[in-house]
mmCIF file of C-alpha atoms in Angstrom:
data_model
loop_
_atom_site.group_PDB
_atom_site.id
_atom_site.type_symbol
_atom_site.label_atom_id
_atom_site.label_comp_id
_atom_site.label_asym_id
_atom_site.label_seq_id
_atom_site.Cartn_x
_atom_site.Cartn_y
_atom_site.Cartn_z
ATOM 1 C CA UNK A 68 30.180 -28.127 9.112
ATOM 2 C CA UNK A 69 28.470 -28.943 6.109
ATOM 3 C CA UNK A 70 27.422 -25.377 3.845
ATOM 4 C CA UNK A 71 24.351 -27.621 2.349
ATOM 5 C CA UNK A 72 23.417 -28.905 5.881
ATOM 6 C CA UNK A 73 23.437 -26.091 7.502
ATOM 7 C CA UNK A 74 21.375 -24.148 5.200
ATOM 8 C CA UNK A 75 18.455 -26.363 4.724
ATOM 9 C CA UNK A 76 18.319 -26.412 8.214
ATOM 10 C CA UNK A 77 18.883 -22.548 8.180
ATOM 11 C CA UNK A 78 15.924 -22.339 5.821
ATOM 12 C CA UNK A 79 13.608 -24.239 7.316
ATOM 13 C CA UNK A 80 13.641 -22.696 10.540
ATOM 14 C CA UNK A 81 13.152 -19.721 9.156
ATOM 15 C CA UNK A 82 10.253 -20.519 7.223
ATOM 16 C CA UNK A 83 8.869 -22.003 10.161
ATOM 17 C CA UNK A 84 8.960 -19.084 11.847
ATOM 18 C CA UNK A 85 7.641 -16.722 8.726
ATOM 19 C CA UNK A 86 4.995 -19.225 9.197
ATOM 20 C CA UNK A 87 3.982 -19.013 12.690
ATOM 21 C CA UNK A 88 3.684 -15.141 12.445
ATOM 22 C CA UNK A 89 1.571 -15.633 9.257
ATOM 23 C CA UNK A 90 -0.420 -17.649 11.459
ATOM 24 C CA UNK A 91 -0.231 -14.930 14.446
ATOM 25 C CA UNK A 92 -1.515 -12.217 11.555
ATOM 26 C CA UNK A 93 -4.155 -14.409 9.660
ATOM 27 C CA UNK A 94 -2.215 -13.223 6.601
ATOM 28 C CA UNK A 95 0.097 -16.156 4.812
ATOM 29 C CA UNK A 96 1.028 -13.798 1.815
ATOM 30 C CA UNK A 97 3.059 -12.157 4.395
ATOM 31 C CA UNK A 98 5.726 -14.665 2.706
ATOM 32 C CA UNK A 99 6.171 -12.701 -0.265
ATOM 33 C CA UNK A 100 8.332 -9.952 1.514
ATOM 34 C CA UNK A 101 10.818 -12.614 3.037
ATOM 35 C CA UNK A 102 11.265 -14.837 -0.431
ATOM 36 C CA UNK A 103 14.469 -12.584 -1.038
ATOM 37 C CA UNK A 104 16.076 -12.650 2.094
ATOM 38 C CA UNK A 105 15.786 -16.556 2.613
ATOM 39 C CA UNK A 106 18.542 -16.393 0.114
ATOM 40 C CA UNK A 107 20.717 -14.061 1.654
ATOM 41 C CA UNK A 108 20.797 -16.144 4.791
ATOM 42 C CA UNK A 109 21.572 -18.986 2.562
ATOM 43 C CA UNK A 110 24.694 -16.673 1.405
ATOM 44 C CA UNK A 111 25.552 -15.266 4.545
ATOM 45 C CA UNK A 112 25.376 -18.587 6.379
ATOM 46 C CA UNK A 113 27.275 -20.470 3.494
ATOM 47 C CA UNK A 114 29.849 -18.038 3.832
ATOM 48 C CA UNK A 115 30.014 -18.391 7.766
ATOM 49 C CA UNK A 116 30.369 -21.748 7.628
ATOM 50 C CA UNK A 117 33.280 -21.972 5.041
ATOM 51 C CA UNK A 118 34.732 -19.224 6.933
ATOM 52 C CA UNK A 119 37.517 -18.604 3.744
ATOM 53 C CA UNK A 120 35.777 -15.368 2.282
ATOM 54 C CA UNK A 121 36.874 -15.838 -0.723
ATOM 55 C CA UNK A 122 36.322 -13.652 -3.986
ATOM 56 C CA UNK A 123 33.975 -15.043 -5.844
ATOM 57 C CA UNK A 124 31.672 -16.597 -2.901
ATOM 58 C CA UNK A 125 32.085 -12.718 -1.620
ATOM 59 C CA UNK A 126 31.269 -10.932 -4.797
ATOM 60 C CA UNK A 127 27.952 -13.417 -4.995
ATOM 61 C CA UNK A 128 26.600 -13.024 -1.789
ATOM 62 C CA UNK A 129 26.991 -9.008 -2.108
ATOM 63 C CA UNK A 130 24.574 -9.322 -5.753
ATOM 64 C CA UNK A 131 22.376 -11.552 -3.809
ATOM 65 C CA UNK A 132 21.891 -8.796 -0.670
ATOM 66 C CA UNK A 133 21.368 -6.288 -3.480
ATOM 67 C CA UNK A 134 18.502 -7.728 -4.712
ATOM 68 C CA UNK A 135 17.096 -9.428 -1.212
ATOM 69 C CA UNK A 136 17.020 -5.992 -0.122
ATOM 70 C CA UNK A 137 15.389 -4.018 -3.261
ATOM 71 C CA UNK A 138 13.092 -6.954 -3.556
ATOM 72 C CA UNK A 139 12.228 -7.260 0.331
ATOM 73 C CA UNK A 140 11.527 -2.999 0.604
ATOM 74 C CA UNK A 141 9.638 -2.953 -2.970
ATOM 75 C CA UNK A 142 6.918 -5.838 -1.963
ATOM 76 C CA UNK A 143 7.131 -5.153 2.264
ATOM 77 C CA UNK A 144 6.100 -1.482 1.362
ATOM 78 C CA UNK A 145 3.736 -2.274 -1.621
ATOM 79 C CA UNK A 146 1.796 -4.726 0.646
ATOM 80 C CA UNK A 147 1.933 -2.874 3.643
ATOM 81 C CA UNK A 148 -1.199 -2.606 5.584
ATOM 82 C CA UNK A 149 -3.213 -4.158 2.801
ATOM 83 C CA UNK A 150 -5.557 -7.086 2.949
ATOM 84 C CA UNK A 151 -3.976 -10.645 2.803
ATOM 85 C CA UNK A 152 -3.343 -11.311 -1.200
ATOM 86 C CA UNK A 153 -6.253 -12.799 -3.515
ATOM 87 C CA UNK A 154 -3.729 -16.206 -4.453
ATOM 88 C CA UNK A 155 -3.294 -16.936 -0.886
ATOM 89 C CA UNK A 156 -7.228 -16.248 -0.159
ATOM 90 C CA UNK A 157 -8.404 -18.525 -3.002
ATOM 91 C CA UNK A 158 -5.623 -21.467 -1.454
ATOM 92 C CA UNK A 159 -7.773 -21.003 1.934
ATOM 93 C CA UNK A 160 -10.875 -21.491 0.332
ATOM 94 C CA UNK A 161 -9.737 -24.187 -1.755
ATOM 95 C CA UNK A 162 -8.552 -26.461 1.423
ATOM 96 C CA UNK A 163 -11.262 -25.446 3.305
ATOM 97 C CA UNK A 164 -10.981 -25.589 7.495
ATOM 98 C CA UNK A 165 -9.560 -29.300 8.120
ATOM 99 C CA UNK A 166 -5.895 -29.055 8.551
ATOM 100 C CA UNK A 167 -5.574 -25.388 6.996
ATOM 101 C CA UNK A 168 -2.662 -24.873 8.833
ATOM 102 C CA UNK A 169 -0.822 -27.570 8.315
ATOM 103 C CA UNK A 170 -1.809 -27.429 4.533
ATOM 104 C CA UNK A 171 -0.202 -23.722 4.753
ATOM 105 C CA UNK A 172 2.369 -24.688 5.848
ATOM 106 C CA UNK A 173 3.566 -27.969 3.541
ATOM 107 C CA UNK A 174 1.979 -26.095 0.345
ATOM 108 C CA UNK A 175 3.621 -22.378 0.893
ATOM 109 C CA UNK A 176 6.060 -22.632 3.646
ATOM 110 C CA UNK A 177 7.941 -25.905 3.072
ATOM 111 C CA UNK A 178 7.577 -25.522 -0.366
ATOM 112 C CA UNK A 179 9.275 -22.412 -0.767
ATOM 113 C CA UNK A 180 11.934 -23.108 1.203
ATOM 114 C CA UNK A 181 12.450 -26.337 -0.537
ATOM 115 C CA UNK A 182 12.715 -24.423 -3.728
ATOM 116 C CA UNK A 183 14.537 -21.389 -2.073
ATOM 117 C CA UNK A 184 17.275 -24.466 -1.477
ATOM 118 C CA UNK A 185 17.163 -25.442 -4.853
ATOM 119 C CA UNK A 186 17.242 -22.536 -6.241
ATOM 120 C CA UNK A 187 20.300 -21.443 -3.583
ATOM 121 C CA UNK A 188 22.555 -24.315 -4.537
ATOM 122 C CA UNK A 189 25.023 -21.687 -7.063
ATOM 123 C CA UNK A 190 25.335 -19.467 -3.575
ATOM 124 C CA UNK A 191 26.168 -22.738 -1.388
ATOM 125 C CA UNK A 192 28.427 -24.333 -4.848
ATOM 126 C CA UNK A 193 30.364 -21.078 -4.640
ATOM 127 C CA UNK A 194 30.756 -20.314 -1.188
ATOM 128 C CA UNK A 195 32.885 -24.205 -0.426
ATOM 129 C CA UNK A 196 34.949 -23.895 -3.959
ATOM 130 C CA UNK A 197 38.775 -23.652 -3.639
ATOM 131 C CA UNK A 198 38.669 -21.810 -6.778
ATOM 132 C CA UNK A 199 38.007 -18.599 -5.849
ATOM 133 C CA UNK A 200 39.300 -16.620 -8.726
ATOM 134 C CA UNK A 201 37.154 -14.466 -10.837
ATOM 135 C CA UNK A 202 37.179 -15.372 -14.246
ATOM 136 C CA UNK A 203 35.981 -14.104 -17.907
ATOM 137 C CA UNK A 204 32.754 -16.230 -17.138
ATOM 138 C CA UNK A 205 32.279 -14.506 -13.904
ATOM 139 C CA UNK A 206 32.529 -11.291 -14.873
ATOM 140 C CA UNK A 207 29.702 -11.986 -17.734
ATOM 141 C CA UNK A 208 27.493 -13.021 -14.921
ATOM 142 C CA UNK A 209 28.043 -10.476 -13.158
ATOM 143 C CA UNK A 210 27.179 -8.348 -16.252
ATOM 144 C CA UNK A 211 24.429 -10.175 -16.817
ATOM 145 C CA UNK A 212 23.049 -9.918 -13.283
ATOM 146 C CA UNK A 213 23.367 -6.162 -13.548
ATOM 147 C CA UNK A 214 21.108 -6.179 -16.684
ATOM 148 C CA UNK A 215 18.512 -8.283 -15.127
ATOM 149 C CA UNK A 216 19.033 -6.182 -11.793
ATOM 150 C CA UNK A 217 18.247 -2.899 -14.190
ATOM 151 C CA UNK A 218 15.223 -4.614 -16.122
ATOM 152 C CA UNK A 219 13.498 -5.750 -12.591
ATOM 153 C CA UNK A 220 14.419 -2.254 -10.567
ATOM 154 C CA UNK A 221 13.269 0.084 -13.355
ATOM 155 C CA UNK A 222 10.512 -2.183 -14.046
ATOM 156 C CA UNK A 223 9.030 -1.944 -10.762
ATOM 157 C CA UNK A 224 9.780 1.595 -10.677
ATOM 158 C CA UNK A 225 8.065 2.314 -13.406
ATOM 159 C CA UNK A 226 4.720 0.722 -12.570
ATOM 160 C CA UNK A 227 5.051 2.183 -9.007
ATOM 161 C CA UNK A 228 4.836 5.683 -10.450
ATOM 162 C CA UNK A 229 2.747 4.618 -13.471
ATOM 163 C CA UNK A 230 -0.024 2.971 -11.094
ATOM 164 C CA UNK A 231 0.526 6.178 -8.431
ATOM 165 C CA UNK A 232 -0.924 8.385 -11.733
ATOM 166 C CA UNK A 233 -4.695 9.123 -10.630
ATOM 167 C CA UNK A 234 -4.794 9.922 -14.899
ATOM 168 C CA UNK A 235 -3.622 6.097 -15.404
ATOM 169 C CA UNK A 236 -6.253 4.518 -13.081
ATOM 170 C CA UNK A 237 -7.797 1.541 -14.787
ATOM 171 C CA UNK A 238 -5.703 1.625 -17.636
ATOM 172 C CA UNK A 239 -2.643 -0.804 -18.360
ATOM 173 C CA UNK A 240 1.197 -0.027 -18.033
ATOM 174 C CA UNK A 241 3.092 -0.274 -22.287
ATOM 175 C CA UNK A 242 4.952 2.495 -21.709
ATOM 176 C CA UNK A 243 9.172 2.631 -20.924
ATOM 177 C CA UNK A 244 10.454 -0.840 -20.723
ATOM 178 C CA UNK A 245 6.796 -2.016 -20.450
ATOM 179 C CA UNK A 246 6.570 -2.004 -24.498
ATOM 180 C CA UNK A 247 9.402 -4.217 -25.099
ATOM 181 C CA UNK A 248 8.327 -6.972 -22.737
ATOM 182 C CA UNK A 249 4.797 -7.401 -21.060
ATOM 183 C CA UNK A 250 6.773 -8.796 -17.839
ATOM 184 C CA UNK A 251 10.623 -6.868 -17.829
ATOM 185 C CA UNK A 252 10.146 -7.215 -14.079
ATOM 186 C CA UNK A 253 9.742 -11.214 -14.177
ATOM 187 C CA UNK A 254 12.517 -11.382 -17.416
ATOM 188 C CA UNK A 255 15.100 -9.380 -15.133
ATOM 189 C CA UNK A 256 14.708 -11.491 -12.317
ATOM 190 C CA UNK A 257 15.048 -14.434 -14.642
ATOM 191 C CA UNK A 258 18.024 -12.935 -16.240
ATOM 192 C CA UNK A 259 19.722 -12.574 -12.451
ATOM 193 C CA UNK A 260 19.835 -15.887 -11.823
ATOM 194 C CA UNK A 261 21.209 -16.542 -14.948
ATOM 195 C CA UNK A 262 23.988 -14.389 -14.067
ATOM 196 C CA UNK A 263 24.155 -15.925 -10.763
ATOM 197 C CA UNK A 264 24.912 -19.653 -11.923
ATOM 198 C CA UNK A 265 27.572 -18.017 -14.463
ATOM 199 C CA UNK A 266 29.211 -16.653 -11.328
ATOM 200 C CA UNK A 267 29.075 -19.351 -9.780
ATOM 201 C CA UNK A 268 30.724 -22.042 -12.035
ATOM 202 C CA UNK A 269 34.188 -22.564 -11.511
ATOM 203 C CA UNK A 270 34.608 -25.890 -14.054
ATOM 204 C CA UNK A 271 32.253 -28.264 -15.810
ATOM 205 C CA UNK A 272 31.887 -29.976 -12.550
ATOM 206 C CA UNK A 273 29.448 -26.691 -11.382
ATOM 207 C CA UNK A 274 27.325 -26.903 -14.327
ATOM 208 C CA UNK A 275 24.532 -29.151 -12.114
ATOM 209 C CA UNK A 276 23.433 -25.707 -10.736
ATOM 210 C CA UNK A 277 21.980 -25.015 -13.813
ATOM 211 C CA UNK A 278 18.746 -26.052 -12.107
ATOM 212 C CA UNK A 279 18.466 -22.914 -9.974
ATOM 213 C CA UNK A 280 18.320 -20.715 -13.138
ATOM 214 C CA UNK A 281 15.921 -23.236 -15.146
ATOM 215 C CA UNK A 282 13.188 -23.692 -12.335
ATOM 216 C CA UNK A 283 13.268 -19.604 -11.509
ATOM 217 C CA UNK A 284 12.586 -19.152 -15.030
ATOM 218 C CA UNK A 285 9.972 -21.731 -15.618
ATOM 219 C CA UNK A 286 8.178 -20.853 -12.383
ATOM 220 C CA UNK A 287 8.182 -17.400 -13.787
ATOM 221 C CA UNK A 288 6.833 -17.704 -17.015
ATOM 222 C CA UNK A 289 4.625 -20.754 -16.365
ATOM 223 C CA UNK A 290 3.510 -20.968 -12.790
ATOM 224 C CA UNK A 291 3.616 -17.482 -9.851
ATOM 225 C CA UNK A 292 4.612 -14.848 -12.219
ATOM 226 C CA UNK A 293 3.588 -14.322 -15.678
ATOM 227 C CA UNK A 294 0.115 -16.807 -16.251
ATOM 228 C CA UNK A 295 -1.119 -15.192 -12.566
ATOM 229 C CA UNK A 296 -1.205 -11.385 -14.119
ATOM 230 C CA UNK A 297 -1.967 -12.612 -17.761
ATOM 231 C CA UNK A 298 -5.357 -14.517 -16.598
ATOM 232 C CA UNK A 299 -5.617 -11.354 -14.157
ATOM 233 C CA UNK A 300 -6.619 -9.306 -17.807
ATOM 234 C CA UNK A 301 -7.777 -11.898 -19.809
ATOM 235 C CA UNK A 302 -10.378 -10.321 -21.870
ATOM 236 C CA UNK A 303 -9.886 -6.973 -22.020
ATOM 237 C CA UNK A 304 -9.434 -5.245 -25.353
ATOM 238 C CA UNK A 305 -6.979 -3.507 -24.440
ATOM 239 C CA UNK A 306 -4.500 -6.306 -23.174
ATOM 240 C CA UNK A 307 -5.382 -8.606 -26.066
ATOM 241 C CA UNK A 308 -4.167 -5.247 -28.112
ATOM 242 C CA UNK A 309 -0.963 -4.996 -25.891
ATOM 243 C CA UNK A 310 -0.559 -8.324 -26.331
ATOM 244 C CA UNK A 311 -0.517 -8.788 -30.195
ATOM 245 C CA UNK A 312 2.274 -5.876 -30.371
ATOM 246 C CA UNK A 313 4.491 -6.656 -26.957
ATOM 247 C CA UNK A 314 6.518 -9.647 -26.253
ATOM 248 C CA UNK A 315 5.495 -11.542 -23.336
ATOM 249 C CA UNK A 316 8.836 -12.067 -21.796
ATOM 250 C CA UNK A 317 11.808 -11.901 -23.901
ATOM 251 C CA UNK A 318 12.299 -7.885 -24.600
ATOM 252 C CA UNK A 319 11.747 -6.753 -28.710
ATOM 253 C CA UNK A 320 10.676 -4.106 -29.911
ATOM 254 C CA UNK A 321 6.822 -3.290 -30.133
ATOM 255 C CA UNK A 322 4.955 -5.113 -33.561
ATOM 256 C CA UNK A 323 3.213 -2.712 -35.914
ATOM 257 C CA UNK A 324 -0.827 -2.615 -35.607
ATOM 258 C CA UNK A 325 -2.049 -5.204 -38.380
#
């Protein structure tokens, strides 16, 4: 069977169903928790279906259930028992009661498993190559996926505990890793799929997955990650303060006060 067949197929039944227990829950940011593992049933299935195991598809799909799982347990028990999420509220509203459903499920459903599958093609690339030797260029993705792993993990941590603080309420997170980079959560996950697609390349043939690292980056820092929180403090003092002194993505260290 065919590895990219078989996981768009893969993908969108399980969307489908993610969906219909959204639906079941009134709550269709429930989606959030299972963005992570779509793509380890990309890997696992990939892997099923080329049946060979071999190194490099193997070492891949163990980074992806790394950070399926971390990412899956940090949002599942961050959301849990909460409201549905403001971005999916304001979608509602915005379609208004014809169809609501079905728009659900083409906008935020479909779609993310369409990009999911995009984003996926270095897993499925890697899992049906006959080269299956690790070489210099996958070992610097692999180092590279560790630093983005460490940048996302700690970065999370760190607000966790930061926004757990009763002393911190109201007050903004440039502390740690958060005073090199506004977003070291959003620039480590960036900075894994970077590390991903070096993994995955095997010859200049590969080098078409370069798409999965480019649209996770640019959906990052110019669509669901970075403009979402940066509107969310637009015009406080203190962000615009934060701001002129902390990169937005790309780590540095902190600008002296003018």
């Amino acid at each position: 069977m065919n590895p990219f067949i078989v996981s768009a197929l893969v993908l969108w039944v399980y969307f489908t169903i993610i969906f219909l227990v959204a639906q079941k829950l009134k709550n269709n940011s429930i989606v959030d928790s299972f963005w992570g593992p779509a793509f380890l049933l990309v890997a696992i299935s990939s892997l099923l279906v080329d049946g060979s195991l071999g190194v490099r598809a193997v070492v891949l799909a163990f980074l992806v259930a790394l950070w399926a799982f971390r990412l899956f347990l940090y949002i599942t028990i961050r959301n849990w028992n909460k409201p549905e999420d403001y971005r999916y509220i304001n979608m509602r509203e915005k379609w208004g009661t014809s169809y609501a459903r079905l728009k659900a499920y083409a906008n935020v459903f479909l779609l993310q498993g369409i990009l999911a599958y995009i984003i996926s093609l270095p897993i499925m690339v890697t899992s049906a190559s006959d080269m299956q030797q690790m070489k210099a260029i996958n070992y610097l993705g692999v180092l590279l996926w560790v630093t983005g792993f460490v940048f996302e993990s700690v970065g999370d941590a760190q607000l966790k505990a930061f926004k757990a603080d009763k002393n911190y309420k109201g007050k903004l997170m440039t502390e740690k890793l958060w005073q090199y980079t506004r977003h070291p959560n959003y620039f480590g996950e960036s900075v894994m799929w970077w590390g991903i697609f070096l993994v995955s390349l095997s010859g200049t043939r590969d080098l078409f997955t370069v798409v999965s690292p480019v649209i996770i980056t640019l959906l990052l820092l110019f669509v669901s990650g970075v403009p979402l929180l940066e509107k969310k403090y637009e015009g406080r003092e203190d962000f615009a303060a934060y701001s002129r002194r902390t990169n937005k993505f790309f780590p540095w260290f902190p600008k002296k006060e003018q």
